Tab-separated table of C-alpha atoms in Angstrom:
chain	number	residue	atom	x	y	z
A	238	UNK	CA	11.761	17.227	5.946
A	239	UNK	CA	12.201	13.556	6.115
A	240	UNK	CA	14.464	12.071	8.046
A	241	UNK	CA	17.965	11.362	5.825
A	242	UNK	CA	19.673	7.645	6.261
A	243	UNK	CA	23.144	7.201	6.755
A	244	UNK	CA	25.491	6.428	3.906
A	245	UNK	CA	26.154	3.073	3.417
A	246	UNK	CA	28.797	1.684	0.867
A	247	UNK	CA	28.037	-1.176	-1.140
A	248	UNK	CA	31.546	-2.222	0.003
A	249	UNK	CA	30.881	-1.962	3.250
A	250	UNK	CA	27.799	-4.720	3.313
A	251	UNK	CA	29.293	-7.857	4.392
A	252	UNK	CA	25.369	-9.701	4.562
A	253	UNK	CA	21.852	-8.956	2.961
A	254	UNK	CA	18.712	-10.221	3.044
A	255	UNK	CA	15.683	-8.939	0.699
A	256	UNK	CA	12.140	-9.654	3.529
A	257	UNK	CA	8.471	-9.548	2.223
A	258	UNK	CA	6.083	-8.411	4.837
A	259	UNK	CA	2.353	-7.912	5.562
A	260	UNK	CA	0.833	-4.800	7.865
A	261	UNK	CA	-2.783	-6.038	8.506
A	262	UNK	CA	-4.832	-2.501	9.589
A	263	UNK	CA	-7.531	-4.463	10.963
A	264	UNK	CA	-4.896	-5.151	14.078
A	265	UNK	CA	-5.230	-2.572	16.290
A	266	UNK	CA	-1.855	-1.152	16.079
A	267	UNK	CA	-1.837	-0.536	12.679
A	268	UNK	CA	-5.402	0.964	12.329
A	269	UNK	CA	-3.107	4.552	11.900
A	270	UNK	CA	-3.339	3.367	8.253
A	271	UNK	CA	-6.631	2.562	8.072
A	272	UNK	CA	-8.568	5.514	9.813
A	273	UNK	CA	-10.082	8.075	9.355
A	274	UNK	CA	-12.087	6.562	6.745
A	275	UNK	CA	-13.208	10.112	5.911
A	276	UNK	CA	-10.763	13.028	5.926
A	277	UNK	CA	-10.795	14.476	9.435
A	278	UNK	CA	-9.007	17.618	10.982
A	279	UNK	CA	-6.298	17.440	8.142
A	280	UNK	CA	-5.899	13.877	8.410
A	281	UNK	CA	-6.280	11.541	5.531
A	282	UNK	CA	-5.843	7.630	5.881
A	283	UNK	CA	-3.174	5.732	3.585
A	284	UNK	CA	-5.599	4.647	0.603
A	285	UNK	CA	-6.587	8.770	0.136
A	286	UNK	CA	-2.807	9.853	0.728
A	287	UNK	CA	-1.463	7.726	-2.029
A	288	UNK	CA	-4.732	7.665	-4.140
A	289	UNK	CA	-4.511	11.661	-4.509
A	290	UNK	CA	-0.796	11.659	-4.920
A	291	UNK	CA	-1.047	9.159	-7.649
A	292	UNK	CA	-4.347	10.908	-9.332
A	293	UNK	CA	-2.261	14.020	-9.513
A	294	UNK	CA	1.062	12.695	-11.154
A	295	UNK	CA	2.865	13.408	-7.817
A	296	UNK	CA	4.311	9.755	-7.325
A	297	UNK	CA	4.597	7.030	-9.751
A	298	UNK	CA	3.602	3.752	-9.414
A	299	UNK	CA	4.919	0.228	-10.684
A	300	UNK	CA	2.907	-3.148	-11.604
A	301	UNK	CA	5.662	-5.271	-9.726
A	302	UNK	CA	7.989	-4.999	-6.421
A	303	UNK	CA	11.225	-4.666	-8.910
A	304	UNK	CA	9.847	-1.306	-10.570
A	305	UNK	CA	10.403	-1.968	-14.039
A	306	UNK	CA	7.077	-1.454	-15.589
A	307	UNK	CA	5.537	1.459	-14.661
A	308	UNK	CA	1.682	2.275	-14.175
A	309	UNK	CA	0.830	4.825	-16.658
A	310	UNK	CA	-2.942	5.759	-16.044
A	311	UNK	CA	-3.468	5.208	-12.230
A	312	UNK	CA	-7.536	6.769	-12.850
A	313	UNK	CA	-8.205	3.890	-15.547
A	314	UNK	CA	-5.977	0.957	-13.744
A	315	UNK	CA	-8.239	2.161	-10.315
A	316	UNK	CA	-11.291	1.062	-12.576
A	317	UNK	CA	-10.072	-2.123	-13.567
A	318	UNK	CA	-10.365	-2.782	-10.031
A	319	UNK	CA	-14.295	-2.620	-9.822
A	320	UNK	CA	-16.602	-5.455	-10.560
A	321	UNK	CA	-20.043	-5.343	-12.281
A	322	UNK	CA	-23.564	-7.198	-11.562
A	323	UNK	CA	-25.666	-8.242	-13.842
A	324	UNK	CA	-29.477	-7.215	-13.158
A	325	UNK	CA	-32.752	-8.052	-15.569
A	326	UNK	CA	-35.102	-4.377	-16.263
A	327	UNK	CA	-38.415	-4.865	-16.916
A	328	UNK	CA	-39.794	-2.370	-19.537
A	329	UNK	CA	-43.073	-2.027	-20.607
A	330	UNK	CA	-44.026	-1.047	-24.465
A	331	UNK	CA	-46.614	0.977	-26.591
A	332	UNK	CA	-48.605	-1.590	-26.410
A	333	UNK	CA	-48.406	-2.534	-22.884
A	334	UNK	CA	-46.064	-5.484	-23.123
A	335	UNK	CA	-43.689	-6.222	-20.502
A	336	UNK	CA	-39.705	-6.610	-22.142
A	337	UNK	CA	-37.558	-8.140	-19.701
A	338	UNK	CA	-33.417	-6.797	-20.713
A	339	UNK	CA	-30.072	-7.516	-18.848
A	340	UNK	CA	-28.566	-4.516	-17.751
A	341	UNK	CA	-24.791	-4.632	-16.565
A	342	UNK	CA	-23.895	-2.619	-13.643
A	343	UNK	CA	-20.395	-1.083	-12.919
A	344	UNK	CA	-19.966	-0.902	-9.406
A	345	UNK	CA	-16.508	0.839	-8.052
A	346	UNK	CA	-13.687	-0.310	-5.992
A	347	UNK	CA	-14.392	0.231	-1.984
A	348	UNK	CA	-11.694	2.018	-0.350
A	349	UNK	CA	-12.494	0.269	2.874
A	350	UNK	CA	-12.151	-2.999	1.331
A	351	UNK	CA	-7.902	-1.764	1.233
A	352	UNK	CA	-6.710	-4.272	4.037
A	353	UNK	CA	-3.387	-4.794	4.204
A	354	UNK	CA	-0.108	-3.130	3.307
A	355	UNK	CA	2.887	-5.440	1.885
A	356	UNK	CA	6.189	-4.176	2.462
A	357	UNK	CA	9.378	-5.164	0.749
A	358	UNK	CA	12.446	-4.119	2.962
A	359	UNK	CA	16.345	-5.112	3.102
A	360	UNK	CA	17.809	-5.995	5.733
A	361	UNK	CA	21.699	-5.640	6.548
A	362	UNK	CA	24.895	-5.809	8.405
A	363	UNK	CA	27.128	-2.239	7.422
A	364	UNK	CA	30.573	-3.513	9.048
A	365	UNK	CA	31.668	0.472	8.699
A	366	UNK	CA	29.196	0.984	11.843
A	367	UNK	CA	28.885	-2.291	13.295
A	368	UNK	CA	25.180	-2.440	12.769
A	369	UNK	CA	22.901	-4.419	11.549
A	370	UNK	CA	20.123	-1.967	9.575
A	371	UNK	CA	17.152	-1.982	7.307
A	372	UNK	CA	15.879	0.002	4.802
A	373	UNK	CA	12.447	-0.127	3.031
A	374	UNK	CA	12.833	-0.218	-0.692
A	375	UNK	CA	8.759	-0.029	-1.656
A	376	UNK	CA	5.468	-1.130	-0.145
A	377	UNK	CA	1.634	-1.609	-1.834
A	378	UNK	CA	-1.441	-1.111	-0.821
A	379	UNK	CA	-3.732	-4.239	-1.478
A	380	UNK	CA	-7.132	-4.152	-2.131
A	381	UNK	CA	-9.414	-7.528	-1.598
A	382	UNK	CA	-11.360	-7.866	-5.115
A	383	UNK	CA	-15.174	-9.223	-4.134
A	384	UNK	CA	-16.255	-11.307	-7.571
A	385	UNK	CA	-19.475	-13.115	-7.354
A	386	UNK	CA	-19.793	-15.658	-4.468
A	387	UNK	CA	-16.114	-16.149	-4.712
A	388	UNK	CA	-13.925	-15.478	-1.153
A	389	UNK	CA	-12.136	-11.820	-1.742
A	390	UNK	CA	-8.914	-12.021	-3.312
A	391	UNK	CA	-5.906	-10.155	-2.746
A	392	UNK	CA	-4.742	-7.330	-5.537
A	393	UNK	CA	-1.958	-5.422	-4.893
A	394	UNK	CA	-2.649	-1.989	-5.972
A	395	UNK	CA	0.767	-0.738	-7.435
A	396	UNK	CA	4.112	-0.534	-5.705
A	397	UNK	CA	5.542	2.889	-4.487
A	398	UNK	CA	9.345	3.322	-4.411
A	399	UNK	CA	10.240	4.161	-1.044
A	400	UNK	CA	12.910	6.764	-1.239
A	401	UNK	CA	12.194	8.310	-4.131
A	402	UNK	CA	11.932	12.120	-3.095
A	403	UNK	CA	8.507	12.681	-3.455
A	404	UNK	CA	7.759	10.195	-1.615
A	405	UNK	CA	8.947	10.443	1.244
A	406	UNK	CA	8.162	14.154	0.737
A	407	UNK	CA	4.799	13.033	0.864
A	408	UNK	CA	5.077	10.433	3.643
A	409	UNK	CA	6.885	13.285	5.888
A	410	UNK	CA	3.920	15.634	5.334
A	411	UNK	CA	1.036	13.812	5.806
A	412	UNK	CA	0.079	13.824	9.585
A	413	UNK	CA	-1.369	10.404	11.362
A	414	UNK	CA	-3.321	10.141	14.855
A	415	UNK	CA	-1.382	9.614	17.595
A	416	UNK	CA	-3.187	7.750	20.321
A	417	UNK	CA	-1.236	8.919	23.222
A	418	UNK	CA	-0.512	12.661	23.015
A	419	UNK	CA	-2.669	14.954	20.902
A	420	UNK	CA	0.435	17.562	21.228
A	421	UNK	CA	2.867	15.430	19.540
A	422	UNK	CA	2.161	15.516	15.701
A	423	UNK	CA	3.374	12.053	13.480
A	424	UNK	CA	3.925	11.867	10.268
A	425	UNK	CA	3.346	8.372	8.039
A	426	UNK	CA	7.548	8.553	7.867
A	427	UNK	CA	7.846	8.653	11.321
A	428	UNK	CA	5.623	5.117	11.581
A	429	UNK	CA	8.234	3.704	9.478
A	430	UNK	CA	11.126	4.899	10.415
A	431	UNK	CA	9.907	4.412	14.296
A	432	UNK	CA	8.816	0.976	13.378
A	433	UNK	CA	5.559	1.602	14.601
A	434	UNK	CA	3.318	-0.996	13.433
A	435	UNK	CA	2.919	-5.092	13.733
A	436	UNK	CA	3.489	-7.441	10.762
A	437	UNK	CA	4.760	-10.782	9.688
A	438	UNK	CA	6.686	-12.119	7.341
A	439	UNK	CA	5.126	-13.808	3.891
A	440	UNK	CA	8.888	-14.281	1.863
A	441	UNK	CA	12.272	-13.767	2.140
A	442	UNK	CA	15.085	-14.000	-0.886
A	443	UNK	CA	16.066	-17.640	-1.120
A	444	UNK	CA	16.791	-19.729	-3.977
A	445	UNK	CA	12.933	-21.256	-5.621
A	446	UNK	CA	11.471	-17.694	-4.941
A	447	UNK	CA	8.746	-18.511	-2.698
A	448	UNK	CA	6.239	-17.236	-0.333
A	449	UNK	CA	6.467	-18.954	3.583
């Protein structure tokens, strides 16, 4: 099961702050997300967890970090995200005459070229328990789009709503690697609740809406 927060009352919030981060897998403490490429001994990396989840109808996800408009076909939005080449066929005729056509090319999104993870999280001070806490309201998956000669771009793939039950459901019950005891078994919820990745900052909620 995953791991239940403790009630906090709206009333009992005396300070807030909405935070915009950025989990890069390429650093090596976050390469939990990233790995196996290929499913391996029952494990599956993030891009396959939420990819299968989403294929099957199990989670929903949204085209923006507020979840108002939801993604209804995550199979045909996925490919959107490919790009296509254009190459020239040479044919050749009854009567031995060369035809030169363009022929487009479809060529499908790379899982391995899923980077980075953004993560929008609230951050708080509950006066009830003298703490200040966080919770993760939703993260995405972002895929860098390759087009032409151009430098990749950043996509974000569609955000997930944190604690909606089937998520975390499916967080909970998804096993990671853990590099320093092949007894202990983690879970992609116990990475966030634990905290157990690197990141930095890219926004916070302030007044012109803007990214650092």
């Amino acid at each position: 099961k995953p791991f239940e927060y403790p009630y906090v009352r709206d009333a009992d919030v005396v300070w807030g702050r909405a935070v915009w981060r950025v989990v890069d897998f390429r650093e090596k403490m976050n390469q939990v997300f990233y790995y196996p490429v290929e499913e391996d001994q029952g494990r599956i990396n993030m891009f396959t967890m939420i990819d299968r989840a989403a294929s099957n109808g199990t989670i929903k996800l949204y085209a923006d970090d507020e979840f108002k408009e939801e993604i209804p076909d995550w199979n045909e939005h996925k490919q959107k995200l490919g790009s296509s080449r254009t190459e020239e066929i040479i044919t050749v005729d009854l009567d031995g005459i060369e035809q030169v056509h363009d022929s487009v090319i479809y060529i499908a999104m790379n899982p391995m070229d899923v980077k980075t993870l953004r993560i929008k999280e609230r951050w708080f001070v509950d006066k009830q328990r003298s703490v200040r806490d966080v919770r993760i309201v939703g993260f995405a998956l972002v895929y860098y789009v390759q087009r032409d000669d151009e430098a990749p771009q950043p996509m974000p793939l569609g955000w997930v709503r944190f604690n909606d039950p089937e998520v975390r459901y499916l967080l909970a019950n998804t096993e990671v690697f853990n590099p320093a005891n092949d007894a202990e078994r983690r879970s992609y919820d116990d990475i966030f609740q634990k905290r157990m990745f690197t990141s930095y900052v890219i926004k916070d909620s302030e007044r012109f809406n803007r990214s650092i």
